[in-house]
Coordinates of C-alpha atoms and ligand atoms in Angstrom, one line a residue:
M1 CA 21.4 76.5 -6.6
K2 CA 20.2 76.0 -10.1
S3 CA 22.8 75.4 -12.7
L4 CA 23.5 78.5 -14.9
S5 CA 25.6 76.7 -17.5
K6 CA 23.7 76.9 -20.8
I7 CA 26.4 74.8 -22.4
R8 CA 26.1 72.0 -19.9
Y9 CA 22.3 72.2 -20.0
L10 CA 22.1 72.0 -23.8
N11 CA 24.7 69.3 -23.9
G12 CA 22.5 67.3 -21.5
L13 CA 19.4 67.8 -23.7
L14 CA 21.2 66.6 -26.8
K15 CA 22.5 63.6 -25.0
A16 CA 19.1 62.7 -23.6
K17 CA 17.7 63.2 -27.1
E18 CA 15.2 65.7 -25.8
I19 CA 16.0 67.8 -28.8
S20 CA 18.0 67.1 -31.9
C21 CA 20.9 69.3 -32.8
V22 CA 19.3 70.3 -36.1
E23 CA 16.2 71.4 -34.3
L24 CA 18.2 73.3 -31.7
T25 CA 20.2 75.0 -34.5
K26 CA 17.1 75.9 -36.4
R27 CA 15.6 77.5 -33.3
Y28 CA 18.6 79.7 -33.0
L29 CA 18.6 80.6 -36.7
D30 CA 14.9 81.5 -36.5
E31 CA 15.6 83.7 -33.5
I32 CA 18.4 85.4 -35.3
E33 CA 16.0 86.1 -38.1
K34 CA 13.6 87.8 -35.7
V35 CA 16.1 89.7 -33.5
N36 CA 19.1 90.5 -35.5
S37 CA 17.5 93.4 -37.4
K38 CA 17.1 95.1 -34.0
L39 CA 20.5 94.3 -32.6
N40 CA 22.8 94.2 -35.7
A41 CA 24.9 91.6 -33.8
Y42 CA 25.6 89.4 -36.8
V43 CA 27.2 90.7 -39.9
R44 CA 27.1 87.3 -41.6
I45 CA 24.8 84.3 -40.8
T46 CA 26.1 80.9 -41.8
P47 CA 23.0 78.5 -41.8
D48 CA 24.6 76.0 -44.2
E49 CA 27.7 75.6 -42.1
A50 CA 25.6 75.4 -38.9
L51 CA 23.2 72.8 -40.2
L52 CA 25.9 70.7 -41.8
T53 CA 27.6 70.4 -38.4
A54 CA 24.3 69.9 -36.6
K55 CA 23.5 66.9 -38.9
K56 CA 26.9 65.4 -38.1
V57 CA 26.2 65.7 -34.4
D58 CA 22.8 64.1 -34.8
V59 CA 24.4 61.1 -36.5
K60 CA 26.8 60.7 -33.6
I61 CA 23.9 60.9 -31.1
K62 CA 21.9 58.4 -33.0
R63 CA 24.9 56.0 -33.0
G64 CA 25.1 56.5 -29.2
E65 CA 28.6 58.1 -29.4
E66 CA 30.0 60.3 -26.6
L67 CA 29.5 64.0 -27.0
M68 CA 32.3 66.5 -26.2
P69 CA 31.3 69.5 -24.0
L70 CA 30.9 72.0 -26.9
E71 CA 29.6 69.5 -29.5
G72 CA 26.4 70.7 -31.1
I73 CA 26.3 74.0 -29.2
P74 CA 25.3 77.0 -31.3
M75 CA 27.9 79.8 -31.1
T76 CA 29.4 82.7 -32.9
L77 CA 32.9 84.2 -33.8
K78 CA 34.0 87.8 -33.9
D79 CA 34.6 88.7 -37.5
N80 CA 38.4 89.0 -37.1
I81 CA 38.7 85.2 -36.5
S82 CA 39.6 83.5 -39.8
T83 CA 37.1 81.0 -41.0
K84 CA 38.0 78.9 -44.0
D85 CA 35.6 79.5 -46.9
I86 CA 33.6 82.0 -44.9
E87 CA 34.2 85.7 -45.5
T88 CA 36.1 87.4 -42.7
T89 CA 36.1 91.2 -42.9
C90 CA 37.0 92.6 -39.5
C91 CA 34.0 94.8 -40.3
S92 CA 36.1 96.9 -42.6
K93 CA 35.5 97.8 -46.2
A94 CA 39.2 97.1 -46.7
L95 CA 38.6 93.3 -46.2
T96 CA 35.2 93.0 -48.0
G97 CA 35.2 89.9 -50.1
Y98 CA 38.2 88.3 -48.3
V99 CA 37.6 84.6 -47.8
P100 CA 40.4 82.9 -45.8
F101 CA 41.7 79.6 -47.1
F102 CA 42.6 78.5 -43.5
D103 CA 41.0 78.4 -40.1
A104 CA 42.3 80.3 -37.1
T105 CA 43.5 77.8 -34.5
V106 CA 40.8 78.7 -32.0
W107 CA 38.1 78.0 -34.6
E108 CA 39.9 74.8 -35.8
L109 CA 39.8 73.6 -32.2
L110 CA 36.1 74.3 -31.7
H111 CA 35.2 73.1 -35.2
S112 CA 36.9 69.8 -34.5
Q113 CA 34.5 69.5 -31.5
N114 CA 31.6 70.1 -33.9
A115 CA 30.7 73.6 -32.5
V116 CA 27.8 74.9 -34.5
L117 CA 28.8 78.3 -36.1
L118 CA 25.7 80.4 -36.5
G119 CA 27.6 83.3 -38.1
K120 CA 30.2 86.0 -37.7
T121 CA 29.6 88.9 -35.4
N122 CA 29.9 92.7 -35.6
M123 CA 33.0 94.5 -34.2
D124 CA 34.7 97.9 -34.3
E125 CA 36.7 98.1 -37.6
F126 CA 39.9 96.0 -37.1
A127 CA 39.0 95.8 -33.4
M128 CA 39.8 99.5 -32.9
G129 CA 37.1 101.1 -30.7
S130 CA 35.0 100.7 -27.6
T131 CA 31.5 101.0 -28.9
C132 CA 31.2 98.9 -32.1
K133 CA 30.2 102.1 -33.8
T134 CA 33.3 102.1 -36.1
S135 CA 32.1 99.0 -37.8
Y136 CA 31.6 99.3 -41.6
F137 CA 28.2 97.6 -41.1
G138 CA 27.0 100.0 -38.4
G139 CA 27.1 99.3 -34.6
A140 CA 25.7 96.4 -32.7
L141 CA 23.2 97.4 -30.0
N142 CA 22.9 96.5 -26.4
P143 CA 20.2 93.8 -25.9
L144 CA 19.4 95.2 -22.4
D145 CA 18.7 98.7 -23.8
T146 CA 18.8 99.2 -27.5
T147 CA 19.4 102.9 -27.2
R148 CA 22.8 102.0 -25.8
V149 CA 26.0 100.6 -27.3
S150 CA 26.9 96.9 -26.7
G151 CA 30.6 98.0 -26.2
G152 CA 33.6 97.2 -28.2
S153 CA 35.3 96.0 -30.0
S154 CA 33.7 92.6 -29.6
G155 CA 30.3 94.3 -29.4
G156 CA 28.6 91.9 -31.8
V157 CA 29.5 88.8 -29.7
A158 CA 28.2 90.5 -26.5
S159 CA 25.0 91.6 -28.3
A160 CA 24.4 88.1 -29.7
V161 CA 25.1 86.2 -26.4
G162 CA 23.2 88.8 -24.3
G163 CA 20.3 88.8 -26.9
N164 CA 20.2 85.0 -26.6
I165 CA 21.0 84.5 -30.3
A166 CA 24.2 82.5 -29.6
V167 CA 25.0 80.4 -26.6
Y168 CA 28.6 81.7 -26.4
G169 CA 31.0 83.5 -28.7
L170 CA 34.7 84.1 -29.1
G171 CA 36.0 87.6 -29.1
S172 CA 39.5 89.2 -29.0
D173 CA 40.9 91.6 -26.4
T174 CA 43.7 94.0 -27.0
G175 CA 42.9 96.6 -24.4
G176 CA 39.5 95.4 -23.1
S177 CA 37.5 94.3 -26.1
I178 CA 36.2 91.2 -24.5
R179 CA 35.7 92.4 -21.0
Q180 CA 34.2 95.9 -21.7
P181 CA 31.3 94.7 -24.0
A182 CA 30.7 91.7 -21.7
S183 CA 30.4 94.2 -18.8
F184 CA 28.1 96.5 -20.7
C185 CA 25.8 93.6 -21.6
G186 CA 25.7 91.9 -18.2
L187 CA 27.8 88.9 -19.3
V188 CA 31.0 87.1 -18.4
G189 CA 34.1 87.8 -20.5
L190 CA 37.6 86.2 -20.1
K191 CA 40.8 87.6 -21.5
P192 CA 43.2 84.7 -20.9
T193 CA 46.9 85.0 -20.1
Y194 CA 48.9 86.3 -23.1
G195 CA 50.2 83.2 -24.9
S196 CA 47.7 80.7 -23.5
V197 CA 45.3 81.0 -26.5
S198 CA 46.8 80.8 -30.0
R199 CA 46.6 84.0 -32.0
Y200 CA 47.2 82.1 -35.3
G201 CA 44.5 83.2 -37.8
I202 CA 43.1 86.0 -35.7
V203 CA 43.6 89.2 -37.7
A204 CA 46.4 91.1 -35.9
C205 CA 45.5 94.3 -34.1
A206 CA 48.4 95.0 -31.7
S207 CA 50.2 91.7 -31.6
S208 CA 51.9 92.0 -28.2
L209 CA 48.5 92.7 -26.6
D210 CA 46.0 90.6 -28.5
Q211 CA 44.4 87.6 -27.0
A212 CA 41.2 85.7 -27.9
G213 CA 38.7 84.5 -25.3
P214 CA 35.1 83.7 -24.6
I215 CA 32.0 85.9 -23.9
T216 CA 29.4 83.8 -22.1
S217 CA 26.3 84.2 -19.9
C218 CA 28.0 82.5 -16.9
V219 CA 31.4 81.6 -15.5
E220 CA 31.1 77.9 -16.0
D221 CA 30.5 78.4 -19.7
A222 CA 33.6 80.6 -19.9
A223 CA 35.6 77.9 -18.2
I224 CA 34.4 75.2 -20.5
V225 CA 35.3 77.3 -23.6
Y226 CA 38.7 78.3 -22.1
D227 CA 39.6 74.7 -21.5
A228 CA 38.8 73.9 -25.1
I229 CA 40.8 76.8 -26.7
A230 CA 43.8 77.3 -24.4
V231 CA 46.0 74.8 -26.2
Y232 CA 49.7 75.1 -27.2
D233 CA 50.0 75.8 -30.9
K234 CA 53.3 75.7 -32.8
K235 CA 51.9 78.0 -35.4
D236 CA 52.0 80.9 -32.9
A237 CA 55.5 81.7 -31.7
T238 CA 54.1 83.2 -28.4
S239 CA 51.9 80.2 -27.7
Q240 CA 52.3 78.4 -24.4
G241 CA 48.9 76.8 -23.7
K242 CA 47.5 76.5 -20.2
R243 CA 48.9 75.2 -16.9
C244 CA 45.7 74.1 -15.4
K245 CA 42.2 73.3 -16.5
A246 CA 39.6 75.7 -15.3
A247 CA 36.2 73.9 -15.3
P248 CA 37.3 71.1 -12.8
N249 CA 38.6 73.7 -10.4
L250 CA 35.5 76.0 -10.2
E251 CA 34.3 74.5 -6.9
N252 CA 37.6 75.0 -5.0
S253 CA 37.1 77.1 -1.9
I254 CA 38.5 80.6 -1.9
K255 CA 38.9 80.6 1.8
G256 CA 42.2 82.2 2.8
M257 CA 42.9 83.8 -0.6
K258 CA 44.3 87.3 -0.5
I259 CA 42.4 89.6 -2.8
G260 CA 43.7 93.1 -3.4
L261 CA 41.4 96.0 -4.2
L262 CA 43.3 98.1 -6.7
K263 CA 43.1 101.7 -5.7
E264 CA 44.1 103.5 -8.9
L265 CA 41.6 101.6 -11.0
S266 CA 38.8 101.7 -8.4
D267 CA 39.2 105.5 -8.2
S268 CA 38.6 105.9 -11.9
A269 CA 35.0 104.6 -11.7
N270 CA 31.8 106.5 -10.9
E271 CA 30.3 106.2 -7.5
E272 CA 27.6 103.7 -8.4
V273 CA 30.2 101.3 -10.0
R274 CA 32.5 101.7 -7.1
E275 CA 29.7 100.9 -4.7
C276 CA 28.9 97.6 -6.6
V277 CA 32.6 96.6 -6.5
R278 CA 32.9 97.5 -2.8
K279 CA 29.9 95.2 -2.1
A280 CA 31.5 92.5 -4.1
A281 CA 34.7 92.8 -2.0
A282 CA 32.6 92.5 1.1
L283 CA 31.0 89.3 -0.3
F284 CA 34.5 87.8 -1.0
S285 CA 35.4 88.6 2.6
K286 CA 32.3 86.7 3.8
L287 CA 33.4 83.8 1.7
G288 CA 36.7 83.7 3.7
A289 CA 39.0 85.7 1.5
E290 CA 41.2 88.4 3.0
I291 CA 40.7 91.8 1.3
V292 CA 43.6 94.2 1.2
D293 CA 44.1 97.7 -0.4
I294 CA 46.7 97.7 -3.1
E295 CA 48.3 100.7 -4.8
I296 CA 50.2 100.5 -8.1
P297 CA 51.1 104.2 -8.8
V298 CA 52.5 103.6 -12.2
L299 CA 49.0 102.6 -13.4
E300 CA 48.4 106.4 -13.6
Y301 CA 50.1 106.1 -17.0
T302 CA 47.9 103.2 -18.3
L303 CA 46.1 105.1 -21.0
P304 CA 49.0 107.0 -22.6
V305 CA 51.2 103.8 -22.5
Y306 CA 48.4 101.6 -23.9
F307 CA 47.4 103.9 -26.7
T308 CA 51.0 104.7 -27.7
L309 CA 52.0 101.1 -27.9
A310 CA 48.7 99.8 -29.3
Y311 CA 48.6 102.4 -32.1
A312 CA 52.3 101.8 -33.0
E313 CA 51.8 98.1 -33.4
F314 CA 48.5 98.6 -35.1
S315 CA 49.9 101.0 -37.7
S316 CA 52.6 98.5 -38.5
N317 CA 50.1 95.6 -38.8
M318 CA 47.9 97.6 -41.1
G319 CA 50.7 98.1 -43.6
R320 CA 49.6 94.8 -45.3
Y321 CA 46.3 96.1 -46.6
D322 CA 47.4 97.5 -49.9
G323 CA 44.8 96.1 -52.3
I324 CA 47.4 93.6 -53.8
G325 CA 47.1 90.5 -51.8
Y326 CA 43.5 90.4 -50.6
G327 CA 40.5 92.4 -49.7
Y328 CA 39.1 95.5 -51.3
R329 CA 40.9 97.2 -54.3
T330 CA 39.8 100.6 -55.7
P331 CA 38.3 100.2 -59.2
Y332 CA 40.0 103.2 -60.8
Y333 CA 43.7 104.1 -60.6
N334 CA 46.6 105.2 -62.7
D335 CA 49.6 103.3 -61.3
V336 CA 50.4 101.0 -58.4
N337 CA 51.1 103.9 -56.0
D338 CA 47.8 105.5 -56.9
M339 CA 46.0 102.2 -56.4
I340 CA 47.5 101.6 -53.0
C341 CA 46.7 105.2 -51.9
K342 CA 43.1 105.1 -53.1
T343 CA 42.5 101.6 -51.8
R344 CA 43.6 102.6 -48.3
T345 CA 41.8 105.9 -48.5
E346 CA 38.5 104.3 -49.5
G347 CA 39.0 101.1 -47.5
F348 CA 39.6 102.4 -44.0
G349 CA 37.3 104.3 -41.8
R350 CA 38.1 107.4 -39.8
E351 CA 39.2 105.8 -36.5
V352 CA 41.5 103.4 -38.3
K353 CA 43.1 106.1 -40.3
K354 CA 43.6 108.2 -37.2
R355 CA 45.3 105.3 -35.4
I356 CA 47.5 104.6 -38.3
L357 CA 48.6 108.2 -38.4
F358 CA 49.2 108.4 -34.7
G359 CA 51.0 105.0 -34.6
T360 CA 53.2 105.9 -37.5
Y361 CA 54.0 109.2 -35.9
V362 CA 55.2 107.7 -32.6
L363 CA 57.5 105.4 -34.6
T364 CA 59.2 108.1 -36.7
K365 CA 62.9 108.8 -36.0
G366 CA 62.4 112.0 -34.0
C367 CA 59.5 110.6 -31.9
Y368 CA 60.6 107.1 -31.3
D369 CA 62.6 107.9 -28.2
I370 CA 60.2 110.5 -26.8
Y371 CA 57.0 108.5 -27.2
F372 CA 57.4 104.8 -28.1
K373 CA 60.5 104.0 -26.0
K374 CA 59.2 105.8 -23.0
A375 CA 55.9 104.0 -23.2
W376 CA 57.8 100.7 -23.6
K377 CA 59.8 101.4 -20.5
L378 CA 56.7 102.3 -18.6
R379 CA 55.1 99.0 -19.7
G380 CA 58.1 97.3 -18.2
A381 CA 57.4 99.1 -14.9
I382 CA 53.8 98.1 -15.0
V383 CA 54.8 94.4 -15.5
K384 CA 57.2 94.6 -12.6
S385 CA 54.7 96.2 -10.3
F386 CA 52.1 93.5 -10.9
K387 CA 54.8 90.9 -10.4
A388 CA 55.6 92.4 -7.0
V389 CA 51.9 92.5 -6.0
F390 CA 51.3 88.9 -7.0
S391 CA 54.2 87.8 -4.8
D392 CA 51.9 88.7 -1.9
C393 CA 48.3 88.6 -3.3
D394 CA 46.4 85.9 -5.1
L395 CA 44.1 88.0 -7.1
L396 CA 43.2 91.7 -7.7
L397 CA 39.7 93.2 -7.9
T398 CA 38.7 96.3 -9.9
P399 CA 35.7 97.6 -11.7
T400 CA 35.8 96.4 -15.3
V401 CA 34.7 99.8 -16.8
P402 CA 34.4 103.1 -14.9
T403 CA 30.8 103.5 -16.2
T404 CA 27.9 101.4 -17.5
A405 CA 27.0 101.3 -21.2
F406 CA 27.0 104.6 -23.1
K407 CA 24.2 106.0 -25.2
F408 CA 24.4 105.0 -28.8
N409 CA 24.4 108.3 -30.7
N410 CA 25.7 108.8 -34.2
D411 CA 27.4 112.0 -33.3
A412 CA 30.7 111.9 -35.2
S413 CA 32.4 114.0 -32.5
E414 CA 34.7 111.8 -30.4
N415 CA 33.6 110.9 -26.9
K416 CA 36.5 110.8 -24.6
D417 CA 34.7 108.4 -22.3
E418 CA 35.1 105.8 -25.0
Y419 CA 38.9 106.0 -24.7
I420 CA 38.8 106.3 -20.9
S421 CA 36.7 103.1 -20.8
N422 CA 39.8 101.0 -21.3
I423 CA 41.5 102.3 -18.1
C424 CA 40.7 99.3 -15.9
T425 CA 41.1 96.6 -18.6
A426 CA 44.3 97.7 -20.5
P427 CA 46.7 97.0 -17.6
A428 CA 46.0 93.2 -17.9
N429 CA 46.9 93.4 -21.6
L430 CA 50.1 95.4 -20.9
A431 CA 51.2 92.9 -18.3
G432 CA 49.9 89.8 -20.2
L433 CA 47.7 88.7 -17.2
P434 CA 44.4 86.8 -17.2
A435 CA 41.4 88.8 -16.3
V436 CA 37.6 88.1 -16.2
T437 CA 34.6 90.3 -15.9
V438 CA 31.5 89.1 -13.9
P439 CA 28.3 91.0 -13.4
C440 CA 28.2 92.4 -9.8
G441 CA 25.1 94.6 -9.7
F442 CA 23.2 97.4 -11.5
D443 CA 23.4 101.1 -11.5
S444 CA 20.3 103.4 -10.8
R445 CA 19.2 103.1 -14.4
G446 CA 19.2 99.3 -14.2
L447 CA 22.3 98.9 -16.4
P448 CA 24.7 96.1 -15.4
V449 CA 27.9 96.7 -13.7
G450 CA 30.9 94.4 -14.1
M451 CA 33.7 93.7 -11.8
Q452 CA 37.1 92.5 -12.9
I453 CA 39.2 89.8 -11.3
I454 CA 42.9 89.8 -12.4
G455 CA 45.3 87.0 -11.7
D456 CA 49.0 86.3 -12.1
K457 CA 50.2 84.9 -15.4
F458 CA 48.7 81.4 -16.1
N459 CA 46.4 81.7 -13.1
D460 CA 43.4 81.7 -15.4
A461 CA 41.8 78.8 -13.6
R462 CA 42.1 80.6 -10.2
V463 CA 40.6 83.8 -11.7
L464 CA 37.6 81.8 -12.9
N465 CA 37.4 79.9 -9.7
A466 CA 36.9 83.1 -7.7
A467 CA 34.5 84.5 -10.3
Y468 CA 32.4 81.3 -10.1
Q469 CA 32.3 81.4 -6.3
F470 CA 31.1 84.9 -6.4
E471 CA 28.5 84.2 -9.1
K472 CA 27.2 81.2 -7.1
Q473 CA 26.3 83.6 -4.3
T474 CA 24.8 86.3 -6.5
C475 CA 23.4 84.7 -9.6
D476 CA 19.8 84.8 -8.5
K477 CA 19.9 88.5 -7.9
I478 CA 22.2 89.5 -10.7
Y479 CA 21.0 87.2 -13.5
K480 CA 17.3 87.7 -12.9
K481 CA 17.5 90.6 -15.2
T482 CA 19.9 89.4 -17.8
E483 CA 19.1 85.7 -18.0
T484 CA 16.7 85.4 -20.8
G485 CA 16.7 81.6 -20.3
V486 CA 17.6 79.0 -22.8
I487 CA 15.8 79.4 -26.1
L488 CA 13.7 76.3 -25.7
Ligands
LIG501 N1 38.7 99.7 -26.8 C1 40.1 99.6 -26.9 C2 40.7 100.4 -28.0 O1 39.9 101.1 -28.7 C3 40.5 98.1 -27.0 C4 40.4 97.6 -28.3 C5 40.6 96.1 -28.3 O2 40.8 95.5 -27.2 N2 40.7 95.5 -29.5 O3 41.8 100.4 -28.3

């Protein structure tokens, strides 16, 4: 079977001096120049930073020094990941002009490996959305069908990786923002166990749910990036690092593993998506896994629980954007209250305002017990149910999203499908579990379908192992359409 790993392939070319890192970087920058106006994947391109790093890598290669796995590989970061001296806006007017004076730990880790940052990618404003359409810079489009959304909120990363204008990218996932766009664009997306990847320097959305992770074109690349970023960080109080490296365990056999098909989440999907996941389950069974049906009735409350808690935390996190410390400030105002009010009114988009209002409402005195506390208790019940299931099962299998990518229309009316599209992904955030999406087929329109594999806490390596074993059997069929090949 041919290797799918773009990262390993390019690393090999650099080591063998078949291409210099500067040349490779320039090819990607040229391609961005050509393609980005169609996709709107990048909101900021950073050629100086990219070429500076590329030159450093070339010096190392010339000297015959060892290259680390991600060294010299062109990549991108979602625009909510802080980058020292590079504007970081979360695709909101409220943060325009904000240039962090520190790096997020995830970027520090990759930067220290000489990862080549091509630019910052588009996202829903402050990571709130499922289409990338709430971005202040306009949405990023799906490279497989530019009349459709790339998904959200990490839509720009998925659009860039799927459009072959980045080898891989880091996104963040609060309720599905890595997995849903990866699924829509026919890619692999990993949301690691809560606490395994540092949140330091990633602009907070809903802090008890947020986790950064990779979007890649294959499972091995996701494993390589996960191994590089899942590191304990004392700057994040919830950080724990990883228990086990993923890449060295990809070839483990999955024979004898018990994989549960999660009924409530499977039922939420349309028939074509369900059929692809059923076929995937059959393949796992052929590979020697035992497939069982699992029910977690409390998952019926996933969406109200997720949105109540996520909005509450979000509204509290958004309190800091007052025009005083950083970001946008309204030019005309009478006094400080007027300044804050106008700054927030002008700085935030509609979806963000709606979520701040809703989140503030559920935290008010009269509503706290009725909404927030109830949702918090239900979250506890969801955590407990998963714990019980994982005492018997190794992994769970579900669709990643109930549908394939939506049409991109600029209709301001809200589409309820966008909210519903988190139903299969949000449970892993609520319970802090690792979950990966892998392409598992196409619908009748030829759009990719993703399946999700969820594992117990800190079983990220096992989740990737199963995803890799599946991909190995299917990549010829499934990637034919999406694999645009390495840029060379
Ligand atoms: N799409 C989800 C939402 O709108 C998830 C967002 C995210 O994961 N950042 O809440």
